[in-house]
CSV table of C-alpha atoms and ligand atoms in Angstrom, one decimal:
chain,number,residue,atom,x,y,z
A,297,MET,CA,-75.7,-18.5,-7.8
A,298,TYR,CA,-74.0,-21.3,-9.8
A,299,GLN,CA,-73.0,-20.9,-13.4
A,300,LEU,CA,-71.9,-23.9,-15.3
A,301,LEU,CA,-69.1,-22.9,-17.7
A,302,LYS,CA,-68.0,-26.2,-19.2
A,303,GLN,CA,-68.3,-29.9,-19.0
A,304,GLU,CA,-66.0,-32.9,-19.7
A,305,GLY,CA,-68.0,-36.1,-19.4
A,306,ARG,CA,-69.8,-35.6,-16.0
A,307,ALA,CA,-67.0,-33.3,-14.7
A,308,ARG,CA,-68.0,-29.6,-14.4
A,309,ARG,CA,-66.2,-26.3,-14.5
A,310,GLY,CA,-68.2,-23.4,-13.0
A,311,ILE,CA,-68.4,-20.2,-11.0
A,312,PHE,CA,-70.4,-19.6,-7.8
A,313,THR,CA,-71.4,-16.0,-7.1
A,314,THR,CA,-72.4,-14.9,-3.6
A,315,VAL,CA,-72.8,-11.6,-1.7
A,316,ASP,CA,-69.4,-12.3,-0.1
A,317,GLY,CA,-67.5,-12.9,-3.3
A,318,VAL,CA,-67.1,-15.4,-6.1
A,319,PHE,CA,-65.4,-18.8,-6.1
A,320,GLN,CA,-64.4,-20.9,-9.0
A,321,THR,CA,-65.4,-24.5,-9.1
A,322,PRO,CA,-64.4,-27.3,-8.6
A,323,ALA,CA,-63.4,-25.8,-5.2
A,324,PHE,CA,-62.0,-27.0,-1.9
A,325,MET,CA,-63.2,-25.4,1.4
A,326,ASN,CA,-60.6,-24.8,4.0
A,327,VAL,CA,-61.8,-26.1,7.4
A,328,ALA,CA,-61.9,-23.7,10.3
A,329,THR,CA,-64.0,-25.8,12.7
A,330,ALA,CA,-64.0,-23.4,15.6
A,331,ALA,CA,-63.4,-20.2,13.5
A,332,ALA,CA,-59.7,-21.0,13.1
A,333,ILE,CA,-57.8,-23.3,10.9
A,334,LYS,CA,-55.9,-25.7,13.2
A,335,GLY,CA,-52.2,-25.1,13.3
A,336,GLY,CA,-52.3,-21.4,13.9
A,337,ILE,CA,-53.4,-20.2,10.4
A,338,SER,CA,-55.1,-16.8,10.2
A,339,ALA,CA,-57.4,-15.2,7.6
A,340,LEU,CA,-54.5,-13.3,6.2
A,341,ASP,CA,-52.6,-16.6,5.8
A,342,LEU,CA,-55.6,-18.1,4.0
A,343,GLN,CA,-55.5,-15.5,1.3
A,344,GLU,CA,-51.8,-16.2,0.7
A,345,LEU,CA,-52.6,-20.0,0.5
A,346,HIS,CA,-55.1,-19.4,-2.4
A,347,CYS,CA,-58.1,-20.3,-0.3
A,348,GLN,CA,-61.4,-19.3,-1.9
A,349,ILE,CA,-63.9,-20.3,0.8
A,350,MET,CA,-63.8,-21.2,4.5
A,351,LEU,CA,-65.9,-23.7,6.4
A,352,CYS,CA,-66.9,-23.4,10.1
A,353,ASN,CA,-69.0,-25.6,12.3
A,354,THR,CA,-72.4,-24.7,13.9
A,355,TYR,CA,-72.1,-27.2,16.6
A,356,HIS,CA,-68.6,-26.0,17.9
A,357,LEU,CA,-69.4,-22.3,17.7
A,358,HIS,CA,-72.8,-22.8,19.4
A,359,VAL,CA,-71.1,-24.7,22.3
A,360,ARG,CA,-68.2,-22.2,22.5
A,361,PRO,CA,-68.1,-19.1,22.4
A,362,GLY,CA,-71.9,-19.1,21.6
A,363,ASP,CA,-73.4,-17.9,18.3
A,364,GLU,CA,-74.8,-14.7,19.9
A,365,ILE,CA,-71.2,-13.7,20.7
A,366,VAL,CA,-70.2,-14.2,17.1
A,367,LYS,CA,-73.2,-12.3,15.9
A,368,GLY,CA,-72.2,-9.4,18.2
A,369,GLN,CA,-68.9,-9.3,16.4
A,370,GLY,CA,-70.5,-8.9,13.0
A,371,GLY,CA,-70.8,-12.7,12.3
A,372,LEU,CA,-68.0,-14.9,11.1
A,373,LYS,CA,-66.7,-12.2,8.8
A,374,GLY,CA,-66.2,-9.6,11.5
A,375,PHE,CA,-65.0,-12.3,14.0
A,376,THR,CA,-62.4,-14.1,11.9
A,377,ARG,CA,-61.7,-11.3,9.4
A,378,TRP,CA,-61.9,-13.8,6.5
A,379,PRO,CA,-63.3,-11.4,3.9
A,380,GLY,CA,-64.6,-14.1,1.4
A,381,PRO,CA,-67.4,-16.6,1.3
A,382,THR,CA,-68.0,-19.0,4.2
A,383,LEU,CA,-70.1,-22.1,4.7
A,384,THR,CA,-71.3,-23.4,8.0
A,385,ASP,CA,-72.1,-27.1,8.5
A,386,SER,CA,-75.4,-27.6,10.3
A,387,GLY,CA,-74.3,-29.6,13.3
A,388,GLY,CA,-76.2,-32.6,11.9
A,389,PHE,CA,-72.9,-34.5,11.5
A,390,GLN,CA,-71.0,-33.2,14.6
A,391,VAL,CA,-73.9,-34.0,16.9
A,392,PHE,CA,-73.8,-37.6,15.6
A,393,SER,CA,-70.0,-37.9,15.6
A,394,LEU,CA,-68.9,-35.9,18.7
A,395,ALA,CA,-71.7,-35.5,21.2
A,396,SER,CA,-72.7,-38.2,23.6
A,397,LEU,CA,-76.0,-39.4,25.0
A,398,ARG,CA,-78.0,-38.4,22.0
A,399,THR,CA,-81.7,-38.9,21.6
A,400,ILE,CA,-83.3,-38.2,18.2
A,401,ARG,CA,-87.0,-37.3,18.0
A,402,GLU,CA,-89.1,-35.7,15.3
A,403,GLU,CA,-88.4,-32.2,16.7
A,404,GLY,CA,-84.6,-32.7,16.7
A,405,VAL,CA,-81.7,-34.1,18.7
A,406,THR,CA,-80.9,-33.7,22.4
A,407,PHE,CA,-77.2,-34.3,23.2
A,408,GLN,CA,-74.5,-33.6,25.7
A,409,SER,CA,-71.9,-31.0,24.9
A,410,HIS,CA,-68.3,-32.5,24.4
A,411,VAL,CA,-66.9,-29.4,26.1
A,412,ASP,CA,-68.8,-29.1,29.4
A,413,GLY,CA,-71.4,-31.9,29.4
A,414,ARG,CA,-74.3,-29.5,29.2
A,415,ARG,CA,-77.5,-30.9,27.7
A,416,ILE,CA,-78.3,-29.1,24.4
A,417,PHE,CA,-81.3,-29.4,22.1
A,418,MET,CA,-80.8,-28.8,18.4
A,419,GLY,CA,-83.4,-29.2,15.7
A,420,PRO,CA,-83.8,-27.7,12.2
A,421,GLU,CA,-85.0,-24.3,13.5
A,422,GLU,CA,-82.2,-24.1,16.2
A,423,SER,CA,-79.6,-25.0,13.6
A,424,MET,CA,-80.9,-22.3,11.2
A,425,ARG,CA,-81.0,-19.7,14.0
A,426,ILE,CA,-77.4,-20.4,15.0
A,427,GLN,CA,-76.2,-20.3,11.4
A,428,SER,CA,-78.1,-17.1,10.9
A,429,ASN,CA,-76.3,-15.6,13.9
A,430,LEU,CA,-73.0,-16.8,12.5
A,431,GLY,CA,-73.9,-15.0,9.3
A,432,SER,CA,-72.3,-17.5,6.9
A,433,THR,CA,-72.7,-17.1,3.2
A,434,ILE,CA,-74.0,-20.7,2.9
A,435,ALA,CA,-75.9,-22.6,5.6
A,436,MET,CA,-76.3,-26.3,5.5
A,437,ALA,CA,-79.6,-28.1,6.3
A,438,PHE,CA,-79.9,-30.0,9.6
A,439,ASP,CA,-79.7,-33.7,8.7
A,440,GLU,CA,-79.1,-37.1,10.2
A,441,CYS,CA,-75.8,-38.6,9.0
A,442,ILE,CA,-76.1,-42.3,9.5
A,443,SER,CA,-72.8,-44.3,9.6
A,444,ASN,CA,-72.3,-47.2,7.3
A,445,PRO,CA,-73.3,-50.0,7.3
A,446,ALA,CA,-76.8,-49.0,8.2
A,447,GLU,CA,-80.0,-51.0,8.5
A,448,TYR,CA,-82.4,-50.5,5.5
A,449,GLU,CA,-85.6,-49.9,7.4
A,450,TYR,CA,-83.9,-47.4,9.8
A,451,THR,CA,-82.4,-45.6,6.8
A,452,LYS,CA,-85.8,-45.4,5.1
A,453,ARG,CA,-87.4,-43.7,8.2
A,454,SER,CA,-84.3,-41.5,8.7
A,455,ILE,CA,-84.3,-40.0,5.2
A,456,ALA,CA,-88.1,-39.3,5.4
A,457,ARG,CA,-87.4,-37.4,8.6
A,458,THR,CA,-84.3,-35.6,7.1
A,459,THR,CA,-86.7,-34.4,4.3
A,460,ARG,CA,-89.2,-33.1,6.8
A,461,TRP,CA,-86.3,-31.4,8.6
A,462,LEU,CA,-85.2,-29.8,5.3
A,463,GLU,CA,-88.7,-28.3,4.8
A,464,ARG,CA,-88.5,-26.8,8.3
A,465,CYS,CA,-85.0,-25.5,7.6
A,466,LYS,CA,-86.2,-23.8,4.4
A,467,ALA,CA,-89.2,-22.2,6.1
A,468,GLU,CA,-87.0,-21.0,9.1
A,469,MET,CA,-84.2,-19.6,6.9
A,470,THR,CA,-86.7,-17.8,4.7
A,471,HIS,CA,-88.1,-16.2,7.8
A,472,LEU,CA,-84.7,-15.4,9.4
A,473,ASN,CA,-83.5,-13.7,6.2
A,474,THR,CA,-86.3,-11.1,6.5
A,475,LEU,CA,-85.5,-10.1,10.1
A,476,PRO,CA,-84.3,-6.5,10.4
A,477,ASP,CA,-81.1,-7.3,12.4
A,478,THR,CA,-80.1,-10.5,10.5
A,479,VAL,CA,-76.3,-10.6,9.8
A,480,ASN,CA,-76.6,-11.9,6.2
A,481,PRO,CA,-80.1,-11.3,4.8
A,482,ARG,CA,-79.1,-13.2,1.6
A,483,GLN,CA,-77.9,-16.3,3.4
A,484,LEU,CA,-78.1,-19.4,1.1
A,485,LEU,CA,-79.3,-22.9,2.1
A,486,PHE,CA,-78.0,-26.2,0.7
A,487,GLY,CA,-79.9,-29.5,1.1
A,488,ILE,CA,-78.2,-32.7,2.0
A,489,ASN,CA,-78.8,-36.1,0.4
A,490,GLN,CA,-78.7,-39.2,2.7
A,491,GLY,CA,-79.7,-42.8,2.3
A,492,ALA,CA,-76.6,-44.8,3.4
A,493,THR,CA,-75.4,-47.2,0.8
A,494,TYR,CA,-78.9,-48.0,-0.7
A,495,ASP,CA,-79.2,-46.9,-4.3
A,496,ASP,CA,-83.0,-46.8,-4.2
A,497,LEU,CA,-83.2,-44.7,-1.0
A,498,ARG,CA,-80.4,-42.4,-2.2
A,499,ILE,CA,-82.3,-41.7,-5.4
A,500,GLU,CA,-85.7,-41.4,-3.7
A,501,HIS,CA,-84.2,-38.9,-1.2
A,502,MET,CA,-82.4,-36.9,-4.0
A,503,LYS,CA,-85.7,-36.6,-6.0
A,504,ALA,CA,-87.5,-35.4,-2.9
A,505,ILE,CA,-85.0,-32.7,-2.0
A,506,ALA,CA,-84.4,-31.6,-5.6
A,507,ASP,CA,-88.1,-30.5,-5.6
A,508,LEU,CA,-87.5,-28.0,-2.8
A,509,ASP,CA,-85.4,-25.8,-5.1
A,510,LEU,CA,-82.5,-25.0,-2.8
A,511,ASP,CA,-79.4,-23.0,-3.5
A,512,GLY,CA,-77.2,-26.1,-3.8
A,513,TYR,CA,-77.1,-29.8,-3.0
A,514,ALA,CA,-74.7,-31.8,-0.9
A,515,ILE,CA,-74.1,-35.5,-0.7
A,516,GLY,CA,-73.8,-36.5,3.0
A,517,GLY,CA,-73.4,-39.8,4.7
A,518,LEU,CA,-70.4,-40.9,2.6
A,519,ALA,CA,-66.8,-41.5,3.8
A,520,VAL,CA,-68.4,-42.8,7.0
A,521,GLY,CA,-67.3,-46.4,7.1
A,522,GLU,CA,-68.0,-47.7,3.6
A,523,GLU,CA,-65.4,-48.7,1.1
A,524,THR,CA,-64.2,-46.0,-1.4
A,525,GLY,CA,-65.6,-48.0,-4.3
A,526,ILE,CA,-69.1,-47.9,-2.7
A,527,MET,CA,-68.8,-44.1,-2.2
A,528,TYR,CA,-68.0,-43.7,-6.0
A,529,HIS,CA,-70.9,-46.0,-6.9
A,530,ILE,CA,-73.4,-44.0,-4.8
A,531,ILE,CA,-72.2,-40.7,-6.4
A,532,GLU,CA,-72.7,-42.2,-9.8
A,533,GLN,CA,-76.2,-43.4,-8.9
A,534,ILE,CA,-77.5,-40.0,-7.6
A,535,GLU,CA,-75.6,-37.7,-10.0
A,536,PRO,CA,-78.3,-37.9,-12.8
A,537,PHE,CA,-80.9,-36.8,-10.3
A,538,MET,CA,-79.0,-33.8,-9.0
A,539,PRO,CA,-80.2,-30.5,-10.6
A,540,LYS,CA,-77.7,-29.5,-13.3
A,541,GLU,CA,-78.0,-25.8,-12.6
A,542,LYS,CA,-77.1,-26.1,-8.9
A,543,ILE,CA,-73.8,-26.5,-7.2
A,544,ARG,CA,-73.0,-30.0,-5.8
A,545,TYR,CA,-71.0,-30.6,-2.6
A,546,LEU,CA,-69.5,-33.9,-1.4
A,547,MET,CA,-69.2,-33.4,2.4
A,548,GLY,CA,-66.1,-34.3,4.3
A,549,VAL,CA,-64.1,-35.7,1.3
A,550,GLY,CA,-61.3,-36.4,1.0
A,551,THR,CA,-57.8,-37.4,-0.3
A,552,PRO,CA,-56.5,-35.8,-3.5
A,553,SER,CA,-57.5,-38.9,-5.3
A,554,ASN,CA,-61.1,-38.9,-3.8
A,555,ILE,CA,-61.4,-35.2,-5.0
A,556,ILE,CA,-60.2,-36.0,-8.5
A,557,GLU,CA,-62.6,-39.0,-8.7
A,558,GLY,CA,-65.4,-36.9,-7.2
A,559,VAL,CA,-64.9,-34.2,-9.8
A,560,TRP,CA,-64.9,-36.9,-12.5
A,561,ARG,CA,-68.3,-38.0,-11.2
A,562,GLY,CA,-69.8,-34.5,-11.3
A,563,VAL,CA,-69.0,-32.9,-7.9
A,564,ASP,CA,-68.2,-29.2,-7.6
A,565,LEU,CA,-67.3,-28.6,-3.9
A,566,PHE,CA,-65.3,-30.5,-1.2
A,567,ASP,CA,-64.1,-30.0,2.3
A,568,CYS,CA,-61.9,-32.1,4.5
A,569,VAL,CA,-59.7,-31.8,7.6
A,570,MET,CA,-57.1,-34.0,5.9
A,571,PRO,CA,-54.6,-31.4,4.7
A,572,SER,CA,-54.4,-29.7,8.1
A,573,ARG,CA,-54.7,-32.9,10.2
A,574,ASN,CA,-52.1,-34.8,8.2
A,575,ALA,CA,-49.7,-31.8,8.3
A,576,ARG,CA,-49.8,-31.7,12.0
A,577,HIS,CA,-48.6,-35.4,12.0
A,578,GLY,CA,-45.8,-34.6,9.5
A,579,HIS,CA,-47.6,-36.0,6.5
A,580,LEU,CA,-47.1,-33.6,3.6
A,581,PHE,CA,-48.6,-33.7,0.1
A,582,THR,CA,-46.5,-33.3,-3.0
A,583,TRP,CA,-47.2,-33.8,-6.7
A,584,ASN,CA,-45.4,-37.1,-6.5
A,585,GLY,CA,-47.3,-38.4,-3.4
A,586,VAL,CA,-47.3,-38.0,0.4
A,587,ILE,CA,-44.0,-37.7,2.3
A,588,ASN,CA,-43.7,-38.5,6.0
A,589,LEU,CA,-41.3,-36.0,7.7
A,590,ASN,CA,-41.0,-38.2,10.7
A,591,ASN,CA,-38.8,-40.5,8.6
A,592,ALA,CA,-35.1,-40.3,9.6
A,593,LYS,CA,-34.1,-39.8,6.0
A,594,TYR,CA,-35.2,-36.2,6.2
A,595,GLN,CA,-33.1,-35.3,9.2
A,596,SER,CA,-30.4,-33.5,7.2
A,597,ASP,CA,-32.5,-32.8,4.0
A,598,SER,CA,-31.9,-29.2,3.1
A,599,SER,CA,-34.4,-29.2,0.2
A,600,PRO,CA,-37.9,-27.7,0.6
A,601,ILE,CA,-41.0,-29.9,1.1
A,602,GLU,CA,-41.4,-29.8,-2.6
A,603,GLU,CA,-39.0,-28.4,-5.2
A,604,GLY,CA,-40.9,-25.8,-7.3
A,605,CYS,CA,-43.8,-25.4,-4.8
A,606,GLY,CA,-45.1,-21.8,-4.8
A,607,CYS,CA,-46.2,-21.8,-1.2
A,608,PRO,CA,-44.7,-19.4,1.3
A,609,VAL,CA,-43.0,-22.2,3.3
A,610,CYS,CA,-41.2,-23.8,0.4
A,611,GLN,CA,-39.6,-20.4,-0.5
A,612,SER,CA,-37.5,-20.5,2.7
A,613,TYR,CA,-37.6,-23.6,4.8
A,614,SER,CA,-36.0,-27.0,4.6
A,615,ARG,CA,-37.4,-30.4,5.3
A,616,ALA,CA,-34.8,-30.8,8.1
A,617,TYR,CA,-35.9,-27.6,9.8
A,618,ILE,CA,-39.7,-28.4,9.7
A,619,ARG,CA,-39.0,-32.0,10.8
A,620,HIS,CA,-37.0,-30.7,13.8
A,621,LEU,CA,-39.8,-28.2,14.7
A,622,LEU,CA,-42.5,-31.0,14.6
A,623,LYS,CA,-40.3,-33.4,16.6
A,624,ALA,CA,-39.6,-30.7,19.2
A,625,GLY,CA,-43.3,-29.9,19.4
A,626,GLU,CA,-42.8,-26.3,18.3
A,627,MET,CA,-46.0,-24.6,17.2
A,628,LEU,CA,-44.1,-23.2,14.2
A,629,GLY,CA,-43.7,-26.7,12.8
A,630,MET,CA,-47.4,-27.3,12.6
A,631,ARG,CA,-48.0,-23.9,11.2
A,632,LEU,CA,-45.5,-24.4,8.4
A,633,ALA,CA,-46.7,-27.9,7.6
A,634,VAL,CA,-50.3,-26.9,7.5
A,635,GLN,CA,-49.6,-23.9,5.3
A,636,HIS,CA,-47.9,-26.1,2.7
A,637,ASN,CA,-50.7,-28.7,2.7
A,638,LEU,CA,-53.5,-26.2,2.4
A,639,TYR,CA,-51.6,-24.5,-0.5
A,640,PHE,CA,-51.3,-27.9,-2.1
A,641,TYR,CA,-55.0,-28.6,-1.9
A,642,ASN,CA,-56.0,-25.2,-3.1
A,643,THR,CA,-53.6,-25.4,-6.0
A,644,LEU,CA,-54.7,-29.0,-6.8
A,645,MET,CA,-58.1,-27.4,-7.4
A,646,GLU,CA,-56.6,-24.7,-9.6
A,647,GLN,CA,-54.9,-27.4,-11.6
A,648,ILE,CA,-58.1,-29.4,-11.9
A,649,ARG,CA,-59.9,-26.3,-13.1
A,650,ALA,CA,-57.1,-25.5,-15.6
A,651,ALA,CA,-57.4,-29.1,-17.0
A,652,LEU,CA,-61.2,-28.7,-17.3
A,653,ASP,CA,-60.7,-25.4,-19.1
A,654,ASP,CA,-58.4,-27.0,-21.6
A,655,GLY,CA,-60.5,-30.1,-22.0
A,656,ARG,CA,-57.8,-32.4,-20.7
A,657,PHE,CA,-59.2,-33.5,-17.3
A,658,ALA,CA,-59.4,-37.2,-18.3
A,659,GLN,CA,-55.7,-37.0,-19.0
A,660,PHE,CA,-55.1,-35.2,-15.7
A,661,ARG,CA,-57.0,-37.9,-13.8
A,662,ASP,CA,-55.0,-40.7,-15.5
A,663,GLU,CA,-51.8,-38.9,-14.5
A,664,TYR,CA,-52.5,-37.9,-10.9
A,665,SER,CA,-55.5,-39.8,-9.4
A,666,GLU,CA,-53.4,-42.6,-7.9
A,667,ARG,CA,-50.1,-40.8,-7.8
A,668,LEU,CA,-51.1,-38.1,-5.4
A,669,SER,CA,-52.3,-40.3,-2.5
A,670,LYS,CA,-49.4,-42.7,-2.7
A,671,ARG,CA,-46.9,-42.7,0.2
A,672,ILE,CA,-43.4,-42.0,-1.0
B,8,PRF,N1,-73.9,-34.3,7.1
B,8,PRF,C1,-73.4,-33.1,7.5
B,8,PRF,N2,-72.1,-32.8,7.5
B,8,PRF,C2,-71.2,-33.7,7.1
B,8,PRF,C3,-71.6,-35.0,6.7
B,8,PRF,C4,-73.0,-35.3,6.6
B,8,PRF,O1,-73.5,-36.4,6.2
B,8,PRF,C5,-70.4,-35.7,6.3
B,8,PRF,C6,-70.3,-37.0,5.8
B,8,PRF,N3,-69.1,-37.3,5.2
B,8,PRF,C7,-69.4,-34.8,6.6
B,8,PRF,N4,-69.9,-33.6,7.1
B,8,PRF,N5,-74.3,-32.2,7.9
B,9,ZN,ZN1,-44.8,-25.8,-0.3
């Protein structure tokens, strides 16, 4: 359940309470696609990195090891040993971005697995059953994520189908939650807004899904090819139609600047592979911008990634050492870099919340929005 604590303009400070624990919003979800954060980060590490909520993917875990296997281990909680809240994405996005040979019909999508080429069918009911087996705190609706730019008539037909899929998701989740052997009988369901870059279709779709009274609402279909300015414009257009008393999640976004700008426009929840992916390539976030450890100037640099950083890595290790590990392809290099970046993202959210608590988020945005994504 979402509780709105405070507002500054459209920006919101809140708390989301679940059966698996509470998280403070605005929040960032740490991405563990196949039930692990890439870079060798464990559930124990996540706690040390100030993570509040972990995200896993339906599509990946269905393909491998299979959701029945995860259910047999007590769901994602028993499997990963992450004790807090989890969210599973529905497969709607991954089927469209990863799988090949897709055919979309009213019932759902048939596609070929990116692991072994097997033909798989997934529709709203299959996605809900898989997510129920995974036992996440929050399940996402099965949607079609259209990449931008998209054709108007196609988008119009697609959002109508995504709404019908959402109704089927809700009915199936309601049913699954009553089954005697269900992993999490209180599993929540969030709806996903689509409509490409068309204001009228976005608003029409938002109104339709708001009527279904779900546990939260996501904005999907953004950061998929359109310019950043267009993404911000779309958020501004639909925000007034998003229920005030429900949590709002901007899917797959983004840079620190995108997050600050998203919060500014009324978003509560984010997820992105950027902190872990960039870390593995030597790109590290600091409060003055992004540093690239591949740069020769760090070869003999004995300072930590960031002076004053509270993360476990910056307490001990130098830029020179981490640079060497990354260059030598040592697994430890990736692990240390990812730890720092996740800590950065999670503490960025803490700072955003503190600024909202003190009524100085506008100032915070002026100071950091551009600065944090700059390469230095
Ligand atoms: N739908 C789903 N997951 C997503 C997206 C979406 O549109 C996006 C778009 N940025 C990221 N993840 N189901
Ligand atoms: Zn650090």
